[in-house]
Amino acid sequence: GAGVSQSPSNKVTEKGKDVELRCDPISGHTALYWYRQRLGQGLEFLIYFQGNSAPDKSGLPSDRFSAERTGESVSTLTIQRTQQEDSAVYLCASSKHRGLTDTQYFGPGTRLTVL
Amino acid sequence: QKEVEQNSGPLSVPEGAIASLNCTYSDRGSQSFFWYRQYSGKSPELIMSIYSNGDKEDGRFTAQLNKASQYVSLLIRDSQPSDSATYLCAVNIGDNTDKLIFGTGTRLQVFP
């Protein structure tokens, strides 16, 4: 079946603008994750959804970042008033929820550049 | 304090050798452990998952887990230049068993 998809693949924006990043998880996957990866760095956890609720938002860097998920499917990550330090690849992953932590499958990412 | 630690490398091994990648973690309650491979400019892809102490083999890859010592390792036998990538260790952390914490990754270079 189809994998995790993300859009746009690349986004260039000016400092201060808002951006929306979209993630479509694998069909039937109830868990959805957002990560940020700065150039040459590891994966930084941002937020996790189980169904449409977010039990763990601990990784969101500031109140400029928010995310929502609807229909236990698509999720959007919104960054308001973007700053240059927000430049990174934003990765989405999804997994089945079967008790023990299940394999996360990653999308291709959205490369965000804030000028 | 980092919760999942890896040596950033690079780890350089000749083609055909065994590459050994190590990872330590801080949460004794962790139950699920994963190794992901990430090629430059690409997304991480799962190599191995392991949940029980001991070894788990899949082709040229062997994952080893020691919960008492809180480490997990990945061995790559007969290393190939195509194995050159960054290998990320991921461990579930805390009461929320669906949350993974990733290490910063070890860069592996396999030279011909």
Tab-separated table of C-alpha atoms in Angstrom:
chain	number	residue	atom	x	y	z
A	1	GLY	CA	0.000	0.000	0.000
A	2	ALA	CA	0.956	3.672	-0.105
A	3	GLY	CA	3.488	4.962	2.361
A	4	VAL	CA	3.492	8.134	4.417
A	5	SER	CA	3.271	11.200	2.239
A	6	GLN	CA	4.131	14.777	3.086
A	7	SER	CA	3.578	18.064	1.336
A	8	PRO	CA	5.074	20.280	0.253
A	9	SER	CA	8.409	18.584	-0.300
A	10	ASN	CA	10.150	21.946	-0.144
A	11	LYS	CA	9.018	25.246	1.310
A	12	VAL	CA	10.881	28.521	1.186
A	13	THR	CA	9.359	31.329	3.197
A	14	GLU	CA	10.241	34.701	4.564
A	15	LYS	CA	10.879	35.310	8.226
A	16	GLY	CA	7.653	36.172	10.018
A	17	LYS	CA	5.340	34.279	7.680
A	18	ASP	CA	3.186	31.333	8.759
A	19	VAL	CA	3.606	27.910	7.173
A	20	GLU	CA	1.527	24.738	7.153
A	21	LEU	CA	3.043	21.334	6.624
A	22	ARG	CA	0.880	18.336	5.822
A	23	CYS	CA	1.244	14.652	6.563
A	24	ASP	CA	-0.857	11.763	5.256
A	25	PRO	CA	-0.117	8.630	7.263
A	26	ILE	CA	-0.384	5.046	6.123
A	27	SER	CA	-4.021	3.999	6.064
A	28	GLY	CA	-5.021	2.317	9.312
A	29	HIS	CA	-2.119	3.684	11.324
A	30	THR	CA	-3.514	5.267	14.460
A	31	ALA	CA	-0.292	6.807	15.744
A	32	LEU	CA	1.328	9.784	14.027
A	33	TYR	CA	4.527	11.609	14.901
A	34	TRP	CA	6.257	14.816	13.902
A	35	TYR	CA	10.014	15.248	14.119
A	36	ARG	CA	12.406	17.994	13.185
A	37	GLN	CA	15.870	17.337	11.818
A	38	ARG	CA	18.298	20.191	11.463
A	39	LEU	CA	21.178	19.821	9.035
A	40	GLY	CA	23.635	17.214	10.287
A	41	GLN	CA	21.646	16.623	13.454
A	42	GLY	CA	19.521	13.832	14.868
A	43	LEU	CA	15.744	13.608	14.985
A	44	GLU	CA	14.068	15.940	17.458
A	45	PHE	CA	10.650	14.764	18.672
A	46	LEU	CA	7.958	17.426	18.345
A	47	ILE	CA	4.529	15.890	18.948
A	48	TYR	CA	2.712	12.585	18.887
A	49	PHE	CA	-0.931	11.797	18.063
A	50	GLN	CA	-2.902	8.757	19.078
A	51	GLY	CA	-6.035	8.994	16.977
A	52	ASN	CA	-6.952	12.674	16.909
A	53	SER	CA	-5.625	13.503	20.338
A	54	ALA	CA	-2.094	14.519	21.236
A	55	PRO	CA	-1.022	12.877	24.500
A	56	ASP	CA	2.486	14.247	24.173
A	57	LYS	CA	3.234	17.758	22.958
A	58	SER	CA	6.383	18.052	25.012
A	59	GLY	CA	8.669	18.513	22.062
A	60	LEU	CA	7.044	21.584	20.538
A	61	PRO	CA	9.775	24.248	20.731
A	62	SER	CA	7.523	27.217	21.370
A	63	ASP	CA	3.940	28.410	21.208
A	64	ARG	CA	4.552	29.318	17.570
A	65	PHE	CA	4.280	25.623	16.804
A	66	SER	CA	0.974	23.782	16.766
A	67	ALA	CA	-0.394	20.639	15.197
A	68	GLU	CA	-3.713	19.013	14.667
A	69	ARG	CA	-5.041	15.784	13.285
A	70	THR	CA	-8.489	15.082	11.940
A	71	GLY	CA	-10.374	11.940	11.013
A	72	GLU	CA	-7.565	9.865	12.503
A	73	SER	CA	-5.784	10.588	9.258
A	74	VAL	CA	-4.155	13.717	7.911
A	75	SER	CA	-2.180	15.970	10.211
A	76	THR	CA	-0.959	19.526	9.775
A	77	LEU	CA	1.935	21.150	11.565
A	78	THR	CA	1.668	24.922	11.661
A	79	ILE	CA	4.536	27.251	12.404
A	80	GLN	CA	3.549	30.846	12.996
A	81	ARG	CA	5.841	33.832	12.567
A	82	THR	CA	8.644	31.659	11.251
A	83	GLN	CA	12.197	32.329	12.338
A	84	GLN	CA	15.448	31.387	10.620
A	85	GLU	CA	16.150	28.787	13.307
A	86	ASP	CA	13.005	26.969	12.176
A	87	SER	CA	14.832	25.959	9.000
A	88	ALA	CA	15.043	22.176	9.003
A	89	VAL	CA	13.537	19.049	7.520
A	90	TYR	CA	10.226	18.209	9.165
A	91	LEU	CA	9.559	14.483	9.169
A	92	CYS	CA	6.273	12.754	9.787
A	93	ALA	CA	5.969	9.094	10.762
A	94	SER	CA	3.072	6.776	11.458
A	95	SER	CA	2.645	3.442	13.157
A	96	LYS	CA	0.001	0.957	14.202
A	97	HIS	CA	-0.774	1.068	17.880
A	98	ARG	CA	-0.454	-2.464	19.186
A	99	GLY	CA	0.660	-2.109	22.767
A	100	LEU	CA	4.419	-2.313	22.550
A	101	THR	CA	5.877	0.481	20.506
A	102	ASP	CA	5.470	-0.431	16.881
A	103	THR	CA	7.638	0.373	13.898
A	104	GLN	CA	7.408	3.951	12.713
A	105	TYR	CA	7.365	4.498	8.975
A	106	PHE	CA	8.662	7.842	7.820
A	107	GLY	CA	7.520	10.126	5.078
A	108	PRO	CA	9.960	11.865	2.728
A	109	GLY	CA	9.930	15.041	4.803
A	110	THR	CA	9.345	18.717	4.109
A	111	ARG	CA	12.455	20.832	3.791
A	112	LEU	CA	11.661	24.248	5.250
A	113	THR	CA	13.919	27.192	4.540
A	114	VAL	CA	13.245	30.468	6.298
A	115	LEU	CA	14.990	33.407	4.676
B	1	GLN	CA	21.331	14.589	29.944
B	2	LYS	CA	20.829	12.698	26.724
B	3	GLU	CA	18.479	9.755	26.972
B	4	VAL	CA	19.812	7.820	23.982
B	5	GLU	CA	23.495	8.092	23.187
B	6	GLN	CA	25.496	7.064	20.163
B	7	ASN	CA	29.015	7.763	19.014
B	8	SER	CA	28.680	10.171	16.107
B	9	GLY	CA	31.560	8.615	14.210
B	10	PRO	CA	32.438	8.390	11.468
B	11	LEU	CA	33.061	4.706	11.816
B	12	SER	CA	35.185	3.593	8.897
B	13	VAL	CA	35.428	-0.085	7.975
B	14	PRO	CA	36.763	-1.859	4.887
B	15	GLU	CA	34.417	-3.686	2.557
B	16	GLY	CA	33.730	-7.192	3.822
B	17	ALA	CA	34.442	-6.377	7.476
B	18	ILE	CA	32.024	-6.375	10.388
B	19	ALA	CA	30.714	-2.980	11.442
B	20	SER	CA	29.663	-2.663	15.077
B	21	LEU	CA	27.380	0.176	16.095
B	22	ASN	CA	26.517	0.823	19.719
B	23	CYS	CA	23.821	2.682	21.599
B	24	THR	CA	23.123	3.242	25.295
B	25	TYR	CA	19.901	4.446	26.846
B	26	SER	CA	18.884	5.826	30.201
B	27	ASP	CA	15.343	4.577	30.851
B	28	ARG	CA	15.341	1.157	32.509
B	29	GLY	CA	11.655	0.807	31.651
B	30	SER	CA	12.278	0.901	27.904
B	31	GLN	CA	10.909	-2.118	26.097
B	32	SER	CA	11.232	-1.412	22.395
B	33	PHE	CA	14.420	-0.764	20.463
B	34	PHE	CA	14.936	0.085	16.828
B	35	TRP	CA	17.735	0.672	14.386
B	36	TYR	CA	17.060	2.964	11.451
B	37	ARG	CA	19.312	3.700	8.492
B	38	GLN	CA	19.343	7.159	6.969
B	39	TYR	CA	21.077	7.938	3.727
B	40	SER	CA	22.139	11.521	3.199
B	41	GLY	CA	19.145	13.632	2.228
B	42	LYS	CA	16.697	10.776	2.737
B	43	SER	CA	14.251	9.711	5.439
B	44	PRO	CA	15.073	7.091	8.045
B	45	GLU	CA	14.148	3.515	7.172
B	46	LEU	CA	13.806	0.644	9.606
B	47	ILE	CA	16.604	-1.916	9.685
B	48	MET	CA	15.820	-3.919	12.806
B	49	SER	CA	13.558	-3.957	15.816
B	50	ILE	CA	14.284	-5.876	19.012
B	51	TYR	CA	12.269	-6.301	22.176
B	52	SER	CA	13.944	-9.132	24.122
B	53	ASN	CA	17.404	-9.613	25.536
B	54	GLY	CA	19.808	-11.441	23.264
B	55	ASP	CA	20.490	-11.448	19.566
B	56	LYS	CA	18.165	-11.060	16.612
B	57	GLU	CA	19.484	-11.796	13.149
B	58	ASP	CA	18.130	-10.686	9.802
B	59	GLY	CA	20.383	-11.354	6.842
B	60	ARG	CA	23.665	-9.502	7.318
B	61	PHE	CA	22.273	-7.572	10.282
B	62	THR	CA	22.258	-8.644	13.925
B	63	ALA	CA	20.747	-6.586	16.718
B	64	GLN	CA	21.898	-7.275	20.250
B	65	LEU	CA	20.049	-6.125	23.352
B	66	ASN	CA	21.249	-6.132	26.946
B	67	LYS	CA	18.657	-4.529	29.203
B	68	ALA	CA	20.705	-5.000	32.370
B	69	SER	CA	23.526	-2.937	30.890
B	70	GLN	CA	21.128	-0.686	28.977
B	71	TYR	CA	22.734	-1.006	25.609
B	72	VAL	CA	21.694	-2.127	22.189
B	73	SER	CA	24.025	-2.752	19.288
B	74	LEU	CA	23.845	-3.431	15.581
B	75	LEU	CA	26.330	-5.627	13.770
B	76	ILE	CA	26.617	-5.505	10.010
B	77	ARG	CA	28.473	-8.462	8.541
B	78	ASP	CA	30.195	-8.392	5.159
B	79	SER	CA	29.868	-4.608	5.052
B	80	GLN	CA	29.269	-3.112	1.622
B	81	PRO	CA	29.864	0.431	0.373
B	82	SER	CA	26.080	0.678	0.005
B	83	ASP	CA	25.835	0.327	3.798
B	84	SER	CA	27.480	3.745	4.136
B	85	ALA	CA	24.866	5.842	5.906
B	86	THR	CA	23.931	7.205	9.302
B	87	TYR	CA	22.469	4.629	11.676
B	88	LEU	CA	19.966	5.882	14.209
B	89	CYS	CA	19.153	4.075	17.429
B	90	ALA	CA	15.626	4.646	18.766
B	91	VAL	CA	14.220	3.624	22.141
B	92	ASN	CA	10.785	4.012	23.649
B	93	ILE	CA	10.891	6.297	26.648
B	94	GLY	CA	8.611	6.750	29.600
B	95	ASP	CA	5.134	5.560	30.348
B	96	ASN	CA	3.904	6.448	26.894
B	97	THR	CA	5.190	3.408	25.087
B	98	ASP	CA	4.543	4.908	21.675
B	99	LYS	CA	7.064	7.707	22.050
B	100	LEU	CA	10.492	7.047	20.608
B	101	ILE	CA	13.628	8.961	21.405
B	102	PHE	CA	16.299	8.880	18.740
B	103	GLY	CA	20.008	9.044	19.200
B	104	THR	CA	21.962	11.490	17.085
B	105	GLY	CA	23.194	8.670	14.896
B	106	THR	CA	26.498	7.067	13.955
B	107	ARG	CA	27.861	7.738	10.502
B	108	LEU	CA	29.245	4.580	8.915
B	109	GLN	CA	31.662	4.677	6.008
B	110	VAL	CA	32.491	1.438	4.193
B	111	PHE	CA	35.430	1.844	1.863
B	112	PRO	CA	36.244	-0.504	-1.048
